[in-house]
């Protein structure tokens, strides 16, 4: 069975600095998708970034980028130039690309941004 | 924003009573999911649907049932609510191709007393 692990329950970063959130996963499949979702205090889940496993190039979205290491089954999120609005829970998620189409979420990392 | 609504948004109920939560979408997405969110556990899948009348269990399905009689509605029923089912419940939809992204509803906070 697939699993997703976020080993950092909480992280802090100074405004304008860079922070990296860690995520590891376990799967026997070769084709899958990985996601980072943000959940601010409003509780709304927002997609931050998506990575297709078949792509070697790391995904980037403005200040957000990932370090995808397929062999190591690692998928970390880097936030550059952190802003107060980045404070939120961040969830790493895995999705199969075929079959049952289920998503597996990590337990989340709470990011605090210090002014 | 994807058109997903959940009702009710908040509910307090007593132990032993049945409760039904509704998820409604206007996106015509094939896949729909129910999750519960609890501190320290992230989001855990309760049930999901891959089409009208096609549903399957997730990792925490005991005590829950679902129904999907039409594309836009996915109902989650707690057959006899227990205090352990106090949680925030999220509905999500997905169309798989091309992005495989899930879109989430605003959540329902359920308290079982």
PDB file of C-alpha atoms in Angstrom:
ATOM      1  CA  UNK A   1       0.000   0.000   0.000  1.00  0.00           C
ATOM      2  CA  UNK A   2       1.139   3.507  -0.698  1.00  0.00           C
ATOM      3  CA  UNK A   3       2.102   5.791   2.154  1.00  0.00           C
ATOM      4  CA  UNK A   4       3.032   9.454   2.447  1.00  0.00           C
ATOM      5  CA  UNK A   5       5.152  10.734   5.323  1.00  0.00           C
ATOM      6  CA  UNK A   6       5.708  14.307   6.439  1.00  0.00           C
ATOM      7  CA  UNK A   7       8.167  14.172   9.311  1.00  0.00           C
ATOM      8  CA  UNK A   8       8.039  17.870  10.245  1.00  0.00           C
ATOM      9  CA  UNK A   9       4.851  18.682  12.170  1.00  0.00           C
ATOM     10  CA  UNK A  10       5.799  22.347  12.368  1.00  0.00           C
ATOM     11  CA  UNK A  11       8.292  24.692  10.724  1.00  0.00           C
ATOM     12  CA  UNK A  12       9.087  28.377  11.077  1.00  0.00           C
ATOM     13  CA  UNK A  13      10.652  30.792   8.624  1.00  0.00           C
ATOM     14  CA  UNK A  14      11.493  34.461   8.681  1.00  0.00           C
ATOM     15  CA  UNK A  15       9.685  36.637   6.208  1.00  0.00           C
ATOM     16  CA  UNK A  16      11.618  36.887   2.904  1.00  0.00           C
ATOM     17  CA  UNK A  17      13.670  33.797   3.718  1.00  0.00           C
ATOM     18  CA  UNK A  18      13.520  30.339   2.117  1.00  0.00           C
ATOM     19  CA  UNK A  19      12.105  27.216   3.717  1.00  0.00           C
ATOM     20  CA  UNK A  20      11.916  23.597   2.590  1.00  0.00           C
ATOM     21  CA  UNK A  21       9.184  21.198   3.655  1.00  0.00           C
ATOM     22  CA  UNK A  22       9.941  17.490   3.432  1.00  0.00           C
ATOM     23  CA  UNK A  23       7.816  14.651   2.108  1.00  0.00           C
ATOM     24  CA  UNK A  24       8.642  11.029   1.449  1.00  0.00           C
ATOM     25  CA  UNK A  25       6.396   8.392  -0.017  1.00  0.00           C
ATOM     26  CA  UNK A  26       6.357   4.725  -0.680  1.00  0.00           C
ATOM     27  CA  UNK A  27       4.949   3.057  -3.754  1.00  0.00           C
ATOM     28  CA  UNK A  28       5.681   0.184  -6.085  1.00  0.00           C
ATOM     29  CA  UNK A  29       4.141   1.974  -9.051  1.00  0.00           C
ATOM     30  CA  UNK A  30       6.153   3.753 -11.719  1.00  0.00           C
ATOM     31  CA  UNK A  31       3.494   6.208 -12.858  1.00  0.00           C
ATOM     32  CA  UNK A  32       1.872   8.531 -10.337  1.00  0.00           C
ATOM     33  CA  UNK A  33       1.325  12.148  -9.389  1.00  0.00           C
ATOM     34  CA  UNK A  34       2.493  14.119  -6.392  1.00  0.00           C
ATOM     35  CA  UNK A  35       0.955  17.291  -4.999  1.00  0.00           C
ATOM     36  CA  UNK A  36       1.441  19.933  -2.384  1.00  0.00           C
ATOM     37  CA  UNK A  37      -1.735  21.467  -0.994  1.00  0.00           C
ATOM     38  CA  UNK A  38      -1.960  24.514   1.241  1.00  0.00           C
ATOM     39  CA  UNK A  39      -4.631  24.904   3.904  1.00  0.00           C
ATOM     40  CA  UNK A  40      -4.765  28.423   5.389  1.00  0.00           C
ATOM     41  CA  UNK A  41      -6.825  29.226   8.506  1.00  0.00           C
ATOM     42  CA  UNK A  42      -9.880  29.561   6.263  1.00  0.00           C
ATOM     43  CA  UNK A  43      -9.687  25.762   5.939  1.00  0.00           C
ATOM     44  CA  UNK A  44      -9.940  25.843   2.153  1.00  0.00           C
ATOM     45  CA  UNK A  45      -7.582  23.379   0.468  1.00  0.00           C
ATOM     46  CA  UNK A  46      -5.586  24.998  -2.314  1.00  0.00           C
ATOM     47  CA  UNK A  47      -3.301  23.269  -4.798  1.00  0.00           C
ATOM     48  CA  UNK A  48       0.199  24.721  -4.644  1.00  0.00           C
ATOM     49  CA  UNK A  49       2.092  22.566  -7.100  1.00  0.00           C
ATOM     50  CA  UNK A  50       1.882  19.278  -8.977  1.00  0.00           C
ATOM     51  CA  UNK A  51       4.543  16.863 -10.225  1.00  0.00           C
ATOM     52  CA  UNK A  52       4.110  14.049 -12.710  1.00  0.00           C
ATOM     53  CA  UNK A  53       6.359  11.110 -11.856  1.00  0.00           C
ATOM     54  CA  UNK A  54       7.328  10.525 -15.481  1.00  0.00           C
ATOM     55  CA  UNK A  55       8.786  14.027 -15.728  1.00  0.00           C
ATOM     56  CA  UNK A  56      12.347  14.427 -14.547  1.00  0.00           C
ATOM     57  CA  UNK A  57      12.152  18.195 -14.475  1.00  0.00           C
ATOM     58  CA  UNK A  58      11.136  19.655 -11.139  1.00  0.00           C
ATOM     59  CA  UNK A  59       7.897  21.619 -11.155  1.00  0.00           C
ATOM     60  CA  UNK A  60       7.917  25.317 -10.302  1.00  0.00           C
ATOM     61  CA  UNK A  61       5.127  27.800  -9.657  1.00  0.00           C
ATOM     62  CA  UNK A  62       6.380  31.310  -8.994  1.00  0.00           C
ATOM     63  CA  UNK A  63       7.990  31.222  -5.512  1.00  0.00           C
ATOM     64  CA  UNK A  64       7.200  27.534  -5.046  1.00  0.00           C
ATOM     65  CA  UNK A  65       9.338  24.728  -6.397  1.00  0.00           C
ATOM     66  CA  UNK A  66       9.852  21.072  -5.690  1.00  0.00           C
ATOM     67  CA  UNK A  67      12.819  18.773  -5.442  1.00  0.00           C
ATOM     68  CA  UNK A  68      11.557  15.484  -6.835  1.00  0.00           C
ATOM     69  CA  UNK A  69      13.889  12.546  -6.263  1.00  0.00           C
ATOM     70  CA  UNK A  70      12.109   9.538  -7.735  1.00  0.00           C
ATOM     71  CA  UNK A  71      14.657   6.918  -6.748  1.00  0.00           C
ATOM     72  CA  UNK A  72      14.721   8.184  -3.182  1.00  0.00           C
ATOM     73  CA  UNK A  73      10.919   8.634  -3.183  1.00  0.00           C
ATOM     74  CA  UNK A  74      11.304  12.152  -1.916  1.00  0.00           C
ATOM     75  CA  UNK A  75       9.230  15.202  -2.840  1.00  0.00           C
ATOM     76  CA  UNK A  76      10.162  18.357  -0.949  1.00  0.00           C
ATOM     77  CA  UNK A  77       8.619  21.808  -1.338  1.00  0.00           C
ATOM     78  CA  UNK A  78      10.754  24.929  -1.356  1.00  0.00           C
ATOM     79  CA  UNK A  79       9.164  28.289  -0.679  1.00  0.00           C
ATOM     80  CA  UNK A  80      11.337  31.237  -1.614  1.00  0.00           C
ATOM     81  CA  UNK A  81      10.913  34.802  -0.392  1.00  0.00           C
ATOM     82  CA  UNK A  82       8.418  33.660   2.229  1.00  0.00           C
ATOM     83  CA  UNK A  83       5.448  35.923   2.843  1.00  0.00           C
ATOM     84  CA  UNK A  84       3.088  36.235   5.773  1.00  0.00           C
ATOM     85  CA  UNK A  85       0.337  34.816   3.572  1.00  0.00           C
ATOM     86  CA  UNK A  86       2.288  31.578   3.209  1.00  0.00           C
ATOM     87  CA  UNK A  87       1.499  30.678   6.802  1.00  0.00           C
ATOM     88  CA  UNK A  88      -0.683  27.576   6.610  1.00  0.00           C
ATOM     89  CA  UNK A  89      -0.801  23.806   6.888  1.00  0.00           C
ATOM     90  CA  UNK A  90       0.878  22.145   3.950  1.00  0.00           C
ATOM     91  CA  UNK A  91      -0.077  18.661   2.868  1.00  0.00           C
ATOM     92  CA  UNK A  92       1.856  16.391   0.573  1.00  0.00           C
ATOM     93  CA  UNK A  93      -0.316  14.017  -1.457  1.00  0.00           C
ATOM     94  CA  UNK A  94       0.130  11.064  -3.780  1.00  0.00           C
ATOM     95  CA  UNK A  95      -2.201   9.866  -6.502  1.00  0.00           C
ATOM     96  CA  UNK A  96      -2.097   6.776  -8.599  1.00  0.00           C
ATOM     97  CA  UNK A  97      -2.229   7.362 -12.337  1.00  0.00           C
ATOM     98  CA  UNK A  98      -4.402   4.328 -12.944  1.00  0.00           C
ATOM     99  CA  UNK A  99      -6.490   1.761 -11.171  1.00  0.00           C
ATOM    100  CA  UNK A 100      -8.403   2.889  -8.104  1.00  0.00           C
ATOM    101  CA  UNK A 101      -7.509   6.574  -8.478  1.00  0.00           C
ATOM    102  CA  UNK A 102      -7.170   7.106  -4.747  1.00  0.00           C
ATOM    103  CA  UNK A 103      -5.240   9.909  -3.156  1.00  0.00           C
ATOM    104  CA  UNK A 104      -3.062   9.478  -0.091  1.00  0.00           C
ATOM    105  CA  UNK A 105      -2.255  12.487   2.095  1.00  0.00           C
ATOM    106  CA  UNK A 106       0.500  13.085   4.585  1.00  0.00           C
ATOM    107  CA  UNK A 107      -0.223  14.325   8.092  1.00  0.00           C
ATOM    108  CA  UNK A 108       0.750  17.881   7.249  1.00  0.00           C
ATOM    109  CA  UNK A 109       3.346  20.480   8.220  1.00  0.00           C
ATOM    110  CA  UNK A 110       2.272  23.694   9.878  1.00  0.00           C
ATOM    111  CA  UNK A 111       4.334  26.595   8.538  1.00  0.00           C
ATOM    112  CA  UNK A 112       4.697  29.749  10.586  1.00  0.00           C
ATOM    113  CA  UNK A 113       6.070  32.880   8.975  1.00  0.00           C
ATOM    114  CA  UNK A 114       7.750  35.300  11.343  1.00  0.00           C
ATOM    115  CA  UNK A 115       7.697  39.021  10.608  1.00  0.00           C
TER     116      UNK A 115
ATOM    117  CA  UNK B   1     -12.869  28.251  -8.144  1.00  0.00           C
ATOM    118  CA  UNK B   2     -14.403  24.847  -8.739  1.00  0.00           C
ATOM    119  CA  UNK B   3     -18.118  24.735  -8.017  1.00  0.00           C
ATOM    120  CA  UNK B   4     -18.299  22.547  -4.951  1.00  0.00           C
ATOM    121  CA  UNK B   5     -20.615  23.147  -2.031  1.00  0.00           C
ATOM    122  CA  UNK B   6     -21.108  21.217   1.160  1.00  0.00           C
ATOM    123  CA  UNK B   7     -24.107  21.281   3.422  1.00  0.00           C
ATOM    124  CA  UNK B   8     -24.466  21.807   6.237  1.00  0.00           C
ATOM    125  CA  UNK B   9     -21.296  23.749   7.006  1.00  0.00           C
ATOM    126  CA  UNK B  10     -21.639  23.144  10.739  1.00  0.00           C
ATOM    127  CA  UNK B  11     -23.647  20.592  12.662  1.00  0.00           C
ATOM    128  CA  UNK B  12     -23.951  19.487  16.245  1.00  0.00           C
ATOM    129  CA  UNK B  13     -25.700  16.201  16.848  1.00  0.00           C
ATOM    130  CA  UNK B  14     -26.155  13.665  19.588  1.00  0.00           C
ATOM    131  CA  UNK B  15     -24.607  10.246  19.850  1.00  0.00           C
ATOM    132  CA  UNK B  16     -26.689   7.585  18.151  1.00  0.00           C
ATOM    133  CA  UNK B  17     -28.470   9.823  15.679  1.00  0.00           C
ATOM    134  CA  UNK B  18     -28.071   9.444  11.922  1.00  0.00           C
ATOM    135  CA  UNK B  19     -26.443  12.305  10.036  1.00  0.00           C
ATOM    136  CA  UNK B  20     -26.214  12.993   6.315  1.00  0.00           C
ATOM    137  CA  UNK B  21     -23.732  15.379   4.752  1.00  0.00           C
ATOM    138  CA  UNK B  22     -24.198  16.537   1.196  1.00  0.00           C
ATOM    139  CA  UNK B  23     -21.640  17.407  -1.430  1.00  0.00           C
ATOM    140  CA  UNK B  24     -22.829  19.121  -4.590  1.00  0.00           C
ATOM    141  CA  UNK B  25     -20.720  19.931  -7.647  1.00  0.00           C
ATOM    142  CA  UNK B  26     -21.429  21.884 -10.796  1.00  0.00           C
ATOM    143  CA  UNK B  27     -18.270  20.769 -12.641  1.00  0.00           C
ATOM    144  CA  UNK B  28     -19.577  17.442 -13.991  1.00  0.00           C
ATOM    145  CA  UNK B  29     -16.478  15.702 -12.642  1.00  0.00           C
ATOM    146  CA  UNK B  30     -16.608  11.930 -12.582  1.00  0.00           C
ATOM    147  CA  UNK B  31     -14.749  11.283  -9.326  1.00  0.00           C
ATOM    148  CA  UNK B  32     -15.911  12.396  -5.903  1.00  0.00           C
ATOM    149  CA  UNK B  33     -14.367  11.777  -2.495  1.00  0.00           C
ATOM    150  CA  UNK B  34     -15.175  12.152   1.173  1.00  0.00           C
ATOM    151  CA  UNK B  35     -12.360  12.774   3.650  1.00  0.00           C
ATOM    152  CA  UNK B  36     -12.184  13.493   7.326  1.00  0.00           C
ATOM    153  CA  UNK B  37      -9.531  15.745   8.797  1.00  0.00           C
ATOM    154  CA  UNK B  38      -8.308  15.282  12.342  1.00  0.00           C
ATOM    155  CA  UNK B  39      -5.273  16.795  14.080  1.00  0.00           C
ATOM    156  CA  UNK B  40      -2.207  14.636  13.571  1.00  0.00           C
ATOM    157  CA  UNK B  41      -3.861  12.516  10.893  1.00  0.00           C
ATOM    158  CA  UNK B  42      -4.046  14.749   7.866  1.00  0.00           C
ATOM    159  CA  UNK B  43      -6.857  13.866   5.479  1.00  0.00           C
ATOM    160  CA  UNK B  44      -8.109  10.312   5.533  1.00  0.00           C
ATOM    161  CA  UNK B  45     -10.285   8.887   2.800  1.00  0.00           C
ATOM    162  CA  UNK B  46     -13.683   7.616   3.910  1.00  0.00           C
ATOM    163  CA  UNK B  47     -15.349   6.669   0.635  1.00  0.00           C
ATOM    164  CA  UNK B  48     -15.040   7.653  -2.975  1.00  0.00           C
ATOM    165  CA  UNK B  49     -17.080   7.401  -6.138  1.00  0.00           C
ATOM    166  CA  UNK B  50     -15.935   6.803  -9.697  1.00  0.00           C
ATOM    167  CA  UNK B  51     -19.333   7.274 -11.296  1.00  0.00           C
ATOM    168  CA  UNK B  52     -23.041   7.318 -10.626  1.00  0.00           C
ATOM    169  CA  UNK B  53     -23.875   4.427  -8.313  1.00  0.00           C
ATOM    170  CA  UNK B  54     -20.201   3.349  -8.313  1.00  0.00           C
ATOM    171  CA  UNK B  55     -18.570   3.739  -4.919  1.00  0.00           C
ATOM    172  CA  UNK B  56     -15.797   2.143  -2.941  1.00  0.00           C
ATOM    173  CA  UNK B  57     -14.402   2.226   0.571  1.00  0.00           C
ATOM    174  CA  UNK B  58     -11.461   4.212   1.766  1.00  0.00           C
ATOM    175  CA  UNK B  59      -9.214   3.621   4.768  1.00  0.00           C
ATOM    176  CA  UNK B  60     -11.682   4.768   7.455  1.00  0.00           C
ATOM    177  CA  UNK B  61     -15.064   3.654   6.143  1.00  0.00           C
ATOM    178  CA  UNK B  62     -16.453   1.905   9.241  1.00  0.00           C
ATOM    179  CA  UNK B  63     -19.617   3.622  10.450  1.00  0.00           C
ATOM    180  CA  UNK B  64     -20.096   5.534   7.191  1.00  0.00           C
ATOM    181  CA  UNK B  65     -22.066   4.897   4.046  1.00  0.00           C
ATOM    182  CA  UNK B  66     -22.352   6.863   0.811  1.00  0.00           C
ATOM    183  CA  UNK B  67     -24.662   7.209  -2.129  1.00  0.00           C
ATOM    184  CA  UNK B  68     -24.391   8.817  -5.519  1.00  0.00           C
ATOM    185  CA  UNK B  69     -27.604   8.761  -7.518  1.00  0.00           C
ATOM    186  CA  UNK B  70     -26.551  11.527  -9.905  1.00  0.00           C
ATOM    187  CA  UNK B  71     -23.287  13.015 -11.070  1.00  0.00           C
ATOM    188  CA  UNK B  72     -23.530  16.212  -9.063  1.00  0.00           C
ATOM    189  CA  UNK B  73     -24.411  14.853  -5.619  1.00  0.00           C
ATOM    190  CA  UNK B  74     -22.443  12.639  -3.252  1.00  0.00           C
ATOM    191  CA  UNK B  75     -23.992  11.955   0.148  1.00  0.00           C
ATOM    192  CA  UNK B  76     -22.162  10.779   3.243  1.00  0.00           C
ATOM    193  CA  UNK B  77     -24.238   9.183   5.996  1.00  0.00           C
ATOM    194  CA  UNK B  78     -23.172   8.451   9.530  1.00  0.00           C
ATOM    195  CA  UNK B  79     -25.558   5.683  10.363  1.00  0.00           C
ATOM    196  CA  UNK B  80     -25.361   6.128  14.140  1.00  0.00           C
ATOM    197  CA  UNK B  81     -23.074   8.998  15.063  1.00  0.00           C
ATOM    198  CA  UNK B  82     -20.392   8.473  17.714  1.00  0.00           C
ATOM    199  CA  UNK B  83     -18.108  10.961  19.442  1.00  0.00           C
ATOM    200  CA  UNK B  84     -15.150   9.540  17.488  1.00  0.00           C
ATOM    201  CA  UNK B  85     -16.783  10.867  14.337  1.00  0.00           C
ATOM    202  CA  UNK B  86     -16.431  14.450  15.525  1.00  0.00           C
ATOM    203  CA  UNK B  87     -14.290  15.893  12.771  1.00  0.00           C
ATOM    204  CA  UNK B  88     -14.085  18.205   9.790  1.00  0.00           C
ATOM    205  CA  UNK B  89     -15.359  16.526   6.651  1.00  0.00           C
ATOM    206  CA  UNK B  90     -14.199  17.508   3.196  1.00  0.00           C
ATOM    207  CA  UNK B  91     -15.636  16.614  -0.147  1.00  0.00           C
ATOM    208  CA  UNK B  92     -13.386  16.662  -3.199  1.00  0.00           C
ATOM    209  CA  UNK B  93     -13.840  16.155  -6.910  1.00  0.00           C
ATOM    210  CA  UNK B  94     -11.498  15.173  -9.689  1.00  0.00           C
ATOM    211  CA  UNK B  95     -11.606  14.543 -13.372  1.00  0.00           C
ATOM    212  CA  UNK B  96      -8.275  12.795 -13.455  1.00  0.00           C
ATOM    213  CA  UNK B  97      -7.082  13.741 -16.932  1.00  0.00           C
ATOM    214  CA  UNK B  98      -5.226  15.855 -17.597  1.00  0.00           C
ATOM    215  CA  UNK B  99      -4.231  17.292 -14.257  1.00  0.00           C
ATOM    216  CA  UNK B 100      -5.341  14.686 -11.729  1.00  0.00           C
ATOM    217  CA  UNK B 101      -5.874  17.595  -9.368  1.00  0.00           C
ATOM    218  CA  UNK B 102      -8.472  17.357  -6.641  1.00  0.00           C
ATOM    219  CA  UNK B 103     -10.720  20.324  -5.937  1.00  0.00           C
ATOM    220  CA  UNK B 104     -12.047  20.623  -2.426  1.00  0.00           C
ATOM    221  CA  UNK B 105     -15.244  21.871  -0.903  1.00  0.00           C
ATOM    222  CA  UNK B 106     -15.221  24.278   2.057  1.00  0.00           C
ATOM    223  CA  UNK B 107     -15.625  21.536   4.666  1.00  0.00           C
ATOM    224  CA  UNK B 108     -18.254  20.629   7.252  1.00  0.00           C
ATOM    225  CA  UNK B 109     -17.489  20.765  10.946  1.00  0.00           C
ATOM    226  CA  UNK B 110     -19.418  18.006  12.704  1.00  0.00           C
ATOM    227  CA  UNK B 111     -19.598  17.723  16.469  1.00  0.00           C
ATOM    228  CA  UNK B 112     -21.114  14.637  18.065  1.00  0.00           C
ATOM    229  CA  UNK B 113     -22.005  15.155  21.729  1.00  0.00           C
TER     230      UNK B 113
END
